[in-house]
Amino acid sequence: QQPPQQPPEFVQQFPEAEEPEVCVRPADIPSSRFLVVAALSRCDEEAWIDIELEVNGLDCEFRVDGKDLGIQRLAGEFWDGEGTIRIGQRAPGRFAFDGMMKDIRFFESHDEELRNGQTRSVLNKDYTDLLVNGEDVYDGVAREDDAYVFTGSTCSFLEVPESVHPNARQHFKIFARVRAASECKGYIIAKTDATATTRYWALGLMKSPKGTSLQFYYRSKFSDIGHCLVSVNIGRFSGDMMDPEYVVTGANPEEMRDTKAYRAQLREEAMRQVGTVISVREGVRRRSSIKPSGGAKPTRRPSRKLSSRKLPTVLQVSDDSYLQTDGV
């Protein structure tokens, strides 16, 4: 019997990203069941929850156990693409899900013609069970009764074959039944590009002692690289964004067609701020260098405290890094 193959190495496009961990083969561990038992013990006191995510145009609606958690507005029109679908991680070693799953159903949509000749988008009644179709490439996912156990390790994820990839149009729904560990911080399912940098669409779950956060990552039509994010919190969740890498933010996503243009725009704004600060300082120097003529005693003018003004803070930025300012 051939040993499981090692996961591919992903070239990260961001300097702050951690290197993918080395996948440990189950044969290298005296008892691979130990990881499964540890994962089950972490989920022992946690409850199963049903998560529904429905995207319809620019509206994104979250439901948990049938309860509506509100509608979030997408920053731009959703845009899918050809890529890789993984269940339990974004890439080997990147935000692994720790817990159990029973169902991941993807509902596509179709156009229905109305009596007045117009059409509307309607969800299909049938669905694609992505969890059942997922392939355990590295033997890192165990089965416990009718559930799949994800241990949170590098190898613990499933890959969905391209032949069963769903068509994520402007209207679709994802249903997932999961039981996450108390400190889970990982992806339930994620579709990414070949480098696992841009998330075309992905559903992440992040838990803290006070609550849970459901986070939907999606690629906007106006973003060639990177993705946007909407989220809802359950309980009194206290935490940050689960996966901040290459998240595009801003008021006008159309101006952010790619990260290079986005960074160039921020640098231009920063240089305008630098020019304003320099011009103010030069004006102060020129006024202070003027000497009175005719030997008259100069009249003392009240001094202005420039330090009381809050000058803009300028951060230096290079071509390969982001510039983060207030409101961006």
PDB file of C-alpha atoms in Angstrom, residues 28-315:
ATOM      1  CA  ASP A  28       4.422   8.250  11.235  1.00  0.00           C
ATOM      2  CA  ILE A  29       2.217   8.393  14.331  1.00  0.00           C
ATOM      3  CA  PRO A  30       2.074   5.258  16.525  1.00  0.00           C
ATOM      4  CA  SER A  31      -1.630   5.806  17.125  1.00  0.00           C
ATOM      5  CA  SER A  32      -3.357   8.079  14.594  1.00  0.00           C
ATOM      6  CA  ARG A  33      -6.556   7.551  16.561  1.00  0.00           C
ATOM      7  CA  PHE A  34      -5.139   9.873  19.204  1.00  0.00           C
ATOM      8  CA  LEU A  35      -5.866  12.962  17.077  1.00  0.00           C
ATOM      9  CA  VAL A  36      -9.444  11.838  16.526  1.00  0.00           C
ATOM     10  CA  VAL A  37     -10.052  11.145  20.223  1.00  0.00           C
ATOM     11  CA  ALA A  38      -8.619  14.557  21.120  1.00  0.00           C
ATOM     12  CA  ALA A  39     -10.863  16.262  18.566  1.00  0.00           C
ATOM     13  CA  LEU A  40     -13.948  14.437  19.876  1.00  0.00           C
ATOM     14  CA  SER A  41     -13.131  15.427  23.454  1.00  0.00           C
ATOM     15  CA  ARG A  42     -12.907  19.098  22.450  1.00  0.00           C
ATOM     16  CA  CYS A  43     -16.404  18.874  20.925  1.00  0.00           C
ATOM     17  CA  ASP A  44     -17.933  16.844  23.761  1.00  0.00           C
ATOM     18  CA  GLU A  45     -19.766  19.752  25.379  1.00  0.00           C
ATOM     19  CA  GLU A  46     -20.540  21.647  22.159  1.00  0.00           C
ATOM     20  CA  ALA A  47     -23.900  21.494  20.369  1.00  0.00           C
ATOM     21  CA  TRP A  48     -24.683  20.812  16.725  1.00  0.00           C
ATOM     22  CA  ILE A  49     -25.759  23.932  14.833  1.00  0.00           C
ATOM     23  CA  ASP A  50     -27.374  24.350  11.427  1.00  0.00           C
ATOM     24  CA  ILE A  51     -25.875  27.221   9.418  1.00  0.00           C
ATOM     25  CA  GLU A  52     -27.549  28.673   6.337  1.00  0.00           C
ATOM     26  CA  LEU A  53     -25.938  31.259   4.099  1.00  0.00           C
ATOM     27  CA  GLU A  54     -27.987  32.625   1.194  1.00  0.00           C
ATOM     28  CA  VAL A  55     -26.635  35.109  -1.344  1.00  0.00           C
ATOM     29  CA  ASN A  56     -29.119  36.827  -3.660  1.00  0.00           C
ATOM     30  CA  GLY A  57     -27.628  39.646  -5.673  1.00  0.00           C
ATOM     31  CA  LEU A  58     -26.083  42.072  -3.212  1.00  0.00           C
ATOM     32  CA  ASP A  59     -27.939  40.625  -0.209  1.00  0.00           C
ATOM     33  CA  CYS A  60     -26.323  38.031   2.067  1.00  0.00           C
ATOM     34  CA  GLU A  61     -28.553  36.434   4.689  1.00  0.00           C
ATOM     35  CA  PHE A  62     -27.371  34.309   7.625  1.00  0.00           C
ATOM     36  CA  ARG A  63     -29.524  31.841   9.574  1.00  0.00           C
ATOM     37  CA  VAL A  64     -28.573  29.605  12.503  1.00  0.00           C
ATOM     38  CA  ASP A  65     -30.927  26.823  13.607  1.00  0.00           C
ATOM     39  CA  GLY A  66     -33.647  28.441  11.503  1.00  0.00           C
ATOM     40  CA  LYS A  67     -33.295  31.828  13.196  1.00  0.00           C
ATOM     41  CA  ASP A  68     -32.713  34.791  10.906  1.00  0.00           C
ATOM     42  CA  LEU A  69     -29.613  36.767  11.927  1.00  0.00           C
ATOM     43  CA  GLY A  70     -30.141  39.617   9.481  1.00  0.00           C
ATOM     44  CA  ILE A  71     -29.182  40.588   5.942  1.00  0.00           C
ATOM     45  CA  GLN A  72     -25.735  41.964   5.159  1.00  0.00           C
ATOM     46  CA  ARG A  73     -25.069  44.069   2.066  1.00  0.00           C
ATOM     47  CA  LEU A  74     -22.228  42.953  -0.208  1.00  0.00           C
ATOM     48  CA  ALA A  75     -19.728  45.621  -1.248  1.00  0.00           C
ATOM     49  CA  GLY A  76     -19.958  44.618  -4.898  1.00  0.00           C
ATOM     50  CA  GLU A  77     -21.454  42.092  -7.266  1.00  0.00           C
ATOM     51  CA  PHE A  78     -20.365  38.539  -6.451  1.00  0.00           C
ATOM     52  CA  TRP A  79     -18.007  36.962  -8.999  1.00  0.00           C
ATOM     53  CA  ASP A  80     -17.080  33.254  -9.091  1.00  0.00           C
ATOM     54  CA  GLY A  81     -14.195  31.613 -10.933  1.00  0.00           C
ATOM     55  CA  GLU A  82     -12.349  28.368 -11.595  1.00  0.00           C
ATOM     56  CA  GLY A  83     -10.454  27.151  -8.561  1.00  0.00           C
ATOM     57  CA  THR A  84     -10.169  24.587  -5.781  1.00  0.00           C
ATOM     58  CA  ILE A  85     -12.828  23.715  -3.196  1.00  0.00           C
ATOM     59  CA  ARG A  86     -11.624  22.439   0.172  1.00  0.00           C
ATOM     60  CA  ILE A  87     -13.683  21.452   3.190  1.00  0.00           C
ATOM     61  CA  GLY A  88     -12.067  22.119   6.548  1.00  0.00           C
ATOM     62  CA  GLN A  89      -9.253  24.456   5.404  1.00  0.00           C
ATOM     63  CA  ARG A  90      -8.383  27.142   2.883  1.00  0.00           C
ATOM     64  CA  ALA A  91      -5.047  25.477   2.091  1.00  0.00           C
ATOM     65  CA  PRO A  92      -2.930  22.876   3.899  1.00  0.00           C
ATOM     66  CA  GLY A  93      -2.093  24.410   7.263  1.00  0.00           C
ATOM     67  CA  ARG A  94      -4.201  27.551   6.775  1.00  0.00           C
ATOM     68  CA  PHE A  95      -7.076  28.009   9.256  1.00  0.00           C
ATOM     69  CA  ALA A  96      -8.019  24.374   9.834  1.00  0.00           C
ATOM     70  CA  PHE A  97     -11.491  23.557  11.136  1.00  0.00           C
ATOM     71  CA  ASP A  98     -11.514  21.752  14.480  1.00  0.00           C
ATOM     72  CA  GLY A  99     -14.692  19.769  15.028  1.00  0.00           C
ATOM     73  CA  MET A 100     -17.280  17.629  13.274  1.00  0.00           C
ATOM     74  CA  MET A 101     -19.494  18.028  10.194  1.00  0.00           C
ATOM     75  CA  LYS A 102     -22.541  16.138   8.969  1.00  0.00           C
ATOM     76  CA  ASP A 103     -23.815  18.052   5.943  1.00  0.00           C
ATOM     77  CA  ILE A 104     -22.598  20.672   3.508  1.00  0.00           C
ATOM     78  CA  ARG A 105     -25.301  21.203   0.918  1.00  0.00           C
ATOM     79  CA  PHE A 106     -25.017  23.648  -1.960  1.00  0.00           C
ATOM     80  CA  PHE A 107     -28.250  24.869  -3.564  1.00  0.00           C
ATOM     81  CA  GLU A 108     -27.984  26.416  -7.009  1.00  0.00           C
ATOM     82  CA  SER A 109     -30.678  28.578  -8.597  1.00  0.00           C
ATOM     83  CA  HIS A 110     -32.582  28.970 -11.843  1.00  0.00           C
ATOM     84  CA  ASP A 111     -34.583  31.711 -13.519  1.00  0.00           C
ATOM     85  CA  GLU A 112     -38.350  31.412 -13.361  1.00  0.00           C
ATOM     86  CA  GLU A 113     -40.571  33.328 -15.773  1.00  0.00           C
ATOM     87  CA  LEU A 114     -43.480  35.253 -14.309  1.00  0.00           C
ATOM     88  CA  ARG A 115     -46.867  35.977 -15.883  1.00  0.00           C
ATOM     89  CA  ASN A 116     -45.915  39.536 -16.715  1.00  0.00           C
ATOM     90  CA  GLY A 117     -42.983  38.308 -18.801  1.00  0.00           C
ATOM     91  CA  GLN A 118     -40.312  39.149 -16.241  1.00  0.00           C
ATOM     92  CA  THR A 119     -38.044  36.586 -14.567  1.00  0.00           C
ATOM     93  CA  ARG A 120     -36.939  35.986 -11.009  1.00  0.00           C
ATOM     94  CA  SER A 121     -34.237  33.822  -9.480  1.00  0.00           C
ATOM     95  CA  VAL A 122     -35.440  30.783  -7.496  1.00  0.00           C
ATOM     96  CA  LEU A 123     -33.377  28.289  -5.496  1.00  0.00           C
ATOM     97  CA  ASN A 124     -33.423  24.693  -6.690  1.00  0.00           C
ATOM     98  CA  LYS A 125     -35.012  22.087  -4.449  1.00  0.00           C
ATOM     99  CA  ASP A 126     -32.266  19.586  -5.137  1.00  0.00           C
ATOM    100  CA  TYR A 127     -28.708  20.176  -3.950  1.00  0.00           C
ATOM    101  CA  THR A 128     -25.134  18.931  -4.171  1.00  0.00           C
ATOM    102  CA  ASP A 129     -23.770  17.297  -1.016  1.00  0.00           C
ATOM    103  CA  LEU A 130     -20.187  18.520  -1.113  1.00  0.00           C
ATOM    104  CA  LEU A 131     -19.221  16.715   2.094  1.00  0.00           C
ATOM    105  CA  VAL A 132     -20.117  13.302   0.691  1.00  0.00           C
ATOM    106  CA  ASN A 133     -18.319  14.068  -2.587  1.00  0.00           C
ATOM    107  CA  GLY A 134     -15.168  15.313  -0.852  1.00  0.00           C
ATOM    108  CA  GLU A 135     -11.995  13.257  -1.251  1.00  0.00           C
ATOM    109  CA  ASP A 136      -9.708  12.612   1.715  1.00  0.00           C
ATOM    110  CA  VAL A 137      -6.442  13.031  -0.188  1.00  0.00           C
ATOM    111  CA  TYR A 138      -4.112  12.772   2.829  1.00  0.00           C
ATOM    112  CA  ASP A 139      -6.098  10.423   5.123  1.00  0.00           C
ATOM    113  CA  GLY A 140      -6.582  13.189   7.677  1.00  0.00           C
ATOM    114  CA  VAL A 141     -10.374  13.032   8.182  1.00  0.00           C
ATOM    115  CA  ALA A 142     -11.973  10.304  10.317  1.00  0.00           C
ATOM    116  CA  ARG A 143     -15.565   9.020  10.481  1.00  0.00           C
ATOM    117  CA  GLU A 144     -17.580   8.803  13.676  1.00  0.00           C
ATOM    118  CA  ASP A 145     -21.013   7.302  13.027  1.00  0.00           C
ATOM    119  CA  ASP A 146     -22.537   9.573  10.365  1.00  0.00           C
ATOM    120  CA  ALA A 147     -20.186  12.516  11.000  1.00  0.00           C
ATOM    121  CA  TYR A 148     -16.810  13.552   9.632  1.00  0.00           C
ATOM    122  CA  VAL A 149     -14.176  14.420  12.238  1.00  0.00           C
ATOM    123  CA  PHE A 150     -11.715  17.215  11.414  1.00  0.00           C
ATOM    124  CA  THR A 151      -8.818  17.217  13.867  1.00  0.00           C
ATOM    125  CA  GLY A 152      -7.457  20.703  13.092  1.00  0.00           C
ATOM    126  CA  SER A 153      -4.182  19.278  11.777  1.00  0.00           C
ATOM    127  CA  THR A 154      -2.571  20.149   8.443  1.00  0.00           C
ATOM    128  CA  CYS A 155      -3.813  17.040   6.629  1.00  0.00           C
ATOM    129  CA  SER A 156      -7.363  17.197   7.967  1.00  0.00           C
ATOM    130  CA  PHE A 157      -9.400  18.460   5.020  1.00  0.00           C
ATOM    131  CA  LEU A 158     -11.325  17.216   1.989  1.00  0.00           C
ATOM    132  CA  GLU A 159     -10.984  18.270  -1.637  1.00  0.00           C
ATOM    133  CA  VAL A 160     -14.072  18.419  -3.837  1.00  0.00           C
ATOM    134  CA  PRO A 161     -13.490  17.076  -7.380  1.00  0.00           C
ATOM    135  CA  GLU A 162     -13.893  19.635 -10.130  1.00  0.00           C
ATOM    136  CA  SER A 163     -16.565  17.492 -11.793  1.00  0.00           C
ATOM    137  CA  VAL A 164     -19.006  18.233  -8.948  1.00  0.00           C
ATOM    138  CA  HIS A 165     -18.158  21.894  -8.410  1.00  0.00           C
ATOM    139  CA  PRO A 166     -21.442  23.818  -8.104  1.00  0.00           C
ATOM    140  CA  ASN A 167     -22.273  26.822 -10.224  1.00  0.00           C
ATOM    141  CA  ALA A 168     -22.326  29.767  -7.835  1.00  0.00           C
ATOM    142  CA  ARG A 169     -24.413  32.332  -9.662  1.00  0.00           C
ATOM    143  CA  GLN A 170     -25.732  35.541  -8.179  1.00  0.00           C
ATOM    144  CA  HIS A 171     -28.204  33.462  -6.145  1.00  0.00           C
ATOM    145  CA  PHE A 172     -27.187  30.372  -4.144  1.00  0.00           C
ATOM    146  CA  LYS A 173     -27.417  28.882  -0.667  1.00  0.00           C
ATOM    147  CA  ILE A 174     -25.032  26.887   1.530  1.00  0.00           C
ATOM    148  CA  PHE A 175     -26.356  24.712   4.340  1.00  0.00           C
ATOM    149  CA  ALA A 176     -23.913  23.220   6.856  1.00  0.00           C
ATOM    150  CA  ARG A 177     -24.460  21.160  10.007  1.00  0.00           C
ATOM    151  CA  VAL A 178     -21.384  21.433  12.208  1.00  0.00           C
ATOM    152  CA  ARG A 179     -20.185  20.892  15.737  1.00  0.00           C
ATOM    153  CA  ALA A 180     -17.143  23.091  16.306  1.00  0.00           C
ATOM    154  CA  ALA A 181     -14.649  22.890  19.149  1.00  0.00           C
ATOM    155  CA  SER A 182     -14.647  25.645  21.766  1.00  0.00           C
ATOM    156  CA  GLU A 183     -11.599  27.415  20.290  1.00  0.00           C
ATOM    157  CA  CYS A 184     -12.282  26.666  16.620  1.00  0.00           C
ATOM    158  CA  LYS A 185     -10.929  29.146  14.086  1.00  0.00           C
ATOM    159  CA  GLY A 186     -11.211  27.697  10.604  1.00  0.00           C
ATOM    160  CA  TYR A 187     -13.030  27.350   7.323  1.00  0.00           C
ATOM    161  CA  ILE A 188     -16.067  25.142   6.941  1.00  0.00           C
ATOM    162  CA  ILE A 189     -15.679  25.319   3.168  1.00  0.00           C
ATOM    163  CA  ALA A 190     -13.655  27.552   0.854  1.00  0.00           C
ATOM    164  CA  LYS A 191     -13.265  27.950  -2.893  1.00  0.00           C
ATOM    165  CA  THR A 192      -9.994  29.679  -3.801  1.00  0.00           C
ATOM    166  CA  ASP A 193      -7.777  30.369  -6.781  1.00  0.00           C
ATOM    167  CA  ALA A 194      -4.808  28.124  -7.620  1.00  0.00           C
ATOM    168  CA  THR A 195      -2.540  29.815  -5.044  1.00  0.00           C
ATOM    169  CA  ALA A 196      -5.233  29.765  -2.313  1.00  0.00           C
ATOM    170  CA  THR A 197      -4.815  33.545  -2.013  1.00  0.00           C
ATOM    171  CA  THR A 198      -8.149  34.874  -3.273  1.00  0.00           C
ATOM    172  CA  ARG A 199     -11.320  33.402  -1.846  1.00  0.00           C
ATOM    173  CA  TYR A 200     -14.033  33.226  -4.526  1.00  0.00           C
ATOM    174  CA  TRP A 201     -16.483  32.219  -1.819  1.00  0.00           C
ATOM    175  CA  ALA A 202     -15.812  30.793   1.623  1.00  0.00           C
ATOM    176  CA  LEU A 203     -17.615  30.265   4.918  1.00  0.00           C
ATOM    177  CA  GLY A 204     -15.531  30.528   8.078  1.00  0.00           C
ATOM    178  CA  LEU A 205     -16.384  29.956  11.734  1.00  0.00           C
ATOM    179  CA  MET A 206     -14.575  31.531  14.667  1.00  0.00           C
ATOM    180  CA  LYS A 207     -15.426  30.881  18.308  1.00  0.00           C
ATOM    181  CA  SER A 208     -14.501  32.715  21.463  1.00  0.00           C
ATOM    182  CA  PRO A 209     -15.515  32.099  25.088  1.00  0.00           C
ATOM    183  CA  LYS A 210     -18.333  34.630  24.687  1.00  0.00           C
ATOM    184  CA  GLY A 211     -19.799  33.722  21.307  1.00  0.00           C
ATOM    185  CA  THR A 212     -19.382  32.691  17.680  1.00  0.00           C
ATOM    186  CA  SER A 213     -18.703  34.626  14.473  1.00  0.00           C
ATOM    187  CA  LEU A 214     -19.787  33.458  11.008  1.00  0.00           C
ATOM    188  CA  GLN A 215     -17.722  35.084   8.262  1.00  0.00           C
ATOM    189  CA  PHE A 216     -18.422  34.972   4.520  1.00  0.00           C
ATOM    190  CA  TYR A 217     -15.504  35.795   2.217  1.00  0.00           C
ATOM    191  CA  TYR A 218     -16.294  36.542  -1.423  1.00  0.00           C
ATOM    192  CA  ARG A 219     -14.618  37.982  -4.496  1.00  0.00           C
ATOM    193  CA  SER A 220     -16.203  41.126  -5.832  1.00  0.00           C
ATOM    194  CA  LYS A 221     -16.534  41.695  -9.545  1.00  0.00           C
ATOM    195  CA  PHE A 222     -14.282  44.742  -9.191  1.00  0.00           C
ATOM    196  CA  SER A 223     -11.419  42.853  -7.517  1.00  0.00           C
ATOM    197  CA  ASP A 224      -8.984  40.796  -9.588  1.00  0.00           C
ATOM    198  CA  ILE A 225      -6.910  39.961  -6.501  1.00  0.00           C
ATOM    199  CA  GLY A 226      -8.283  39.731  -2.991  1.00  0.00           C
ATOM    200  CA  HIS A 227     -11.786  39.459  -1.597  1.00  0.00           C
ATOM    201  CA  CYS A 228     -14.337  41.190   0.598  1.00  0.00           C
ATOM    202  CA  LEU A 229     -15.979  40.080   3.827  1.00  0.00           C
ATOM    203  CA  VAL A 230     -19.323  40.208   5.637  1.00  0.00           C
ATOM    204  CA  SER A 231     -20.016  38.592   9.005  1.00  0.00           C
ATOM    205  CA  VAL A 232     -22.540  38.133  11.797  1.00  0.00           C
ATOM    206  CA  ASN A 233     -21.913  37.404  15.456  1.00  0.00           C
ATOM    207  CA  ILE A 234     -23.809  35.071  17.774  1.00  0.00           C
ATOM    208  CA  GLY A 235     -23.848  35.882  21.467  1.00  0.00           C
ATOM    209  CA  ARG A 236     -21.298  38.388  22.717  1.00  0.00           C
ATOM    210  CA  PHE A 237     -18.491  37.424  20.399  1.00  0.00           C
ATOM    211  CA  SER A 238     -15.190  39.129  21.210  1.00  0.00           C
ATOM    212  CA  GLY A 239     -12.668  38.654  18.469  1.00  0.00           C
ATOM    213  CA  ASP A 240     -11.251  39.994  15.230  1.00  0.00           C
ATOM    214  CA  MET A 241     -11.400  38.968  11.604  1.00  0.00           C
ATOM    215  CA  MET A 242     -10.549  35.288  11.272  1.00  0.00           C
ATOM    216  CA  ASP A 243      -8.441  35.501   8.113  1.00  0.00           C
ATOM    217  CA  PRO A 244      -7.319  39.082   7.309  1.00  0.00           C
ATOM    218  CA  GLU A 245      -4.980  38.150   4.462  1.00  0.00           C
ATOM    219  CA  TYR A 246      -5.829  39.998   1.217  1.00  0.00           C
ATOM    220  CA  VAL A 247      -9.159  41.348   2.447  1.00  0.00           C
ATOM    221  CA  VAL A 248     -10.139  44.361   0.328  1.00  0.00           C
ATOM    222  CA  THR A 249     -11.902  47.173   2.190  1.00  0.00           C
ATOM    223  CA  GLY A 250     -13.171  50.595   1.235  1.00  0.00           C
ATOM    224  CA  ALA A 251     -16.259  52.570   0.313  1.00  0.00           C
ATOM    225  CA  ASN A 252     -15.979  52.154  -3.463  1.00  0.00           C
ATOM    226  CA  PRO A 253     -14.939  48.647  -4.545  1.00  0.00           C
ATOM    227  CA  GLU A 254     -14.945  49.666  -8.220  1.00  0.00           C
ATOM    228  CA  GLU A 255     -11.753  51.639  -7.599  1.00  0.00           C
ATOM    229  CA  MET A 256     -10.055  48.486  -6.272  1.00  0.00           C
ATOM    230  CA  ARG A 257      -9.846  46.327  -9.380  1.00  0.00           C
ATOM    231  CA  ASP A 258      -6.542  44.943  -8.150  1.00  0.00           C
ATOM    232  CA  THR A 259      -4.332  45.389  -5.133  1.00  0.00           C
ATOM    233  CA  LYS A 260      -1.606  47.219  -7.080  1.00  0.00           C
ATOM    234  CA  ALA A 261      -3.995  49.981  -8.113  1.00  0.00           C
ATOM    235  CA  TYR A 262      -5.377  50.055  -4.583  1.00  0.00           C
ATOM    236  CA  ARG A 263      -1.913  50.527  -3.062  1.00  0.00           C
ATOM    237  CA  ALA A 264      -1.046  53.166  -5.689  1.00  0.00           C
ATOM    238  CA  GLN A 265      -4.182  55.085  -4.775  1.00  0.00           C
ATOM    239  CA  LEU A 266      -3.272  55.020  -1.080  1.00  0.00           C
ATOM    240  CA  ARG A 267       0.307  56.154  -1.797  1.00  0.00           C
ATOM    241  CA  GLU A 268      -0.990  59.065  -3.862  1.00  0.00           C
ATOM    242  CA  GLU A 269      -3.253  60.160  -1.019  1.00  0.00           C
ATOM    243  CA  ALA A 270      -0.350  59.861   1.435  1.00  0.00           C
ATOM    244  CA  MET A 271       1.908  62.020  -0.753  1.00  0.00           C
ATOM    245  CA  ARG A 272      -0.763  64.720  -0.911  1.00  0.00           C
ATOM    246  CA  GLN A 273      -0.835  64.708   2.877  1.00  0.00           C
ATOM    247  CA  VAL A 274       2.978  64.974   2.975  1.00  0.00           C
ATOM    248  CA  GLY A 275       2.850  67.978   0.596  1.00  0.00           C
ATOM    249  CA  THR A 276       0.295  69.703   2.799  1.00  0.00           C
ATOM    250  CA  VAL A 277       2.434  69.241   5.914  1.00  0.00           C
ATOM    251  CA  ILE A 278       5.599  70.480   4.158  1.00  0.00           C
ATOM    252  CA  SER A 279       3.865  73.585   2.743  1.00  0.00           C
ATOM    253  CA  VAL A 280       2.554  74.529   6.205  1.00  0.00           C
ATOM    254  CA  ARG A 281       5.993  74.168   7.776  1.00  0.00           C
ATOM    255  CA  GLU A 282       7.724  76.166   4.990  1.00  0.00           C
ATOM    256  CA  GLY A 283       5.197  78.983   5.400  1.00  0.00           C
ATOM    257  CA  VAL A 284       5.964  79.171   9.110  1.00  0.00           C
ATOM    258  CA  ARG A 285       9.713  79.355   8.430  1.00  0.00           C
ATOM    259  CA  ARG A 286       9.309  82.163   5.877  1.00  0.00           C
ATOM    260  CA  ARG A 287       7.217  84.294   8.204  1.00  0.00           C
ATOM    261  CA  SER A 288       9.657  83.830  11.076  1.00  0.00           C
ATOM    262  CA  SER A 289      12.649  84.892   8.919  1.00  0.00           C
ATOM    263  CA  ILE A 290      11.222  88.366   8.005  1.00  0.00           C
ATOM    264  CA  LYS A 291      13.082  91.172   9.892  1.00  0.00           C
ATOM    265  CA  PRO A 292      11.523  94.575  10.660  1.00  0.00           C
ATOM    266  CA  SER A 293      12.904  97.609   8.703  1.00  0.00           C
ATOM    267  CA  GLY A 294      13.813 101.145   9.945  1.00  0.00           C
ATOM    268  CA  GLY A 295      15.034 100.086  13.357  1.00  0.00           C
ATOM    269  CA  ALA A 296      11.502 100.051  14.705  1.00  0.00           C
ATOM    270  CA  LYS A 297      10.861  97.753  17.546  1.00  0.00           C
ATOM    271  CA  PRO A 298       8.865  94.825  16.271  1.00  0.00           C
ATOM    272  CA  THR A 299       5.422  94.325  17.650  1.00  0.00           C
ATOM    273  CA  ARG A 300       5.031  90.966  19.280  1.00  0.00           C
ATOM    274  CA  ARG A 301       2.188  89.014  17.770  1.00  0.00           C
ATOM    275  CA  PRO A 302       0.383  86.306  19.678  1.00  0.00           C
ATOM    276  CA  SER A 303       1.977  82.968  18.919  1.00  0.00           C
ATOM    277  CA  ARG A 304      -0.025  80.192  17.341  1.00  0.00           C
ATOM    278  CA  LYS A 305       0.435  76.753  18.756  1.00  0.00           C
ATOM    279  CA  LEU A 306       0.704  74.482  15.761  1.00  0.00           C
ATOM    280  CA  SER A 307       1.104  71.558  18.123  1.00  0.00           C
ATOM    281  CA  SER A 308      -2.575  71.851  19.029  1.00  0.00           C
ATOM    282  CA  ARG A 309      -3.511  70.979  15.481  1.00  0.00           C
ATOM    283  CA  LYS A 310      -3.740  67.306  14.704  1.00  0.00           C
ATOM    284  CA  LEU A 311      -1.635  66.865  11.598  1.00  0.00           C
ATOM    285  CA  PRO A 312      -2.310  63.819   9.430  1.00  0.00           C
ATOM    286  CA  THR A 313      -0.237  60.766  10.166  1.00  0.00           C
ATOM    287  CA  VAL A 314       1.670  59.520   7.143  1.00  0.00           C
ATOM    288  CA  LEU A 315       2.834  55.946   6.940  1.00  0.00           C
TER     289      LEU A 315
END
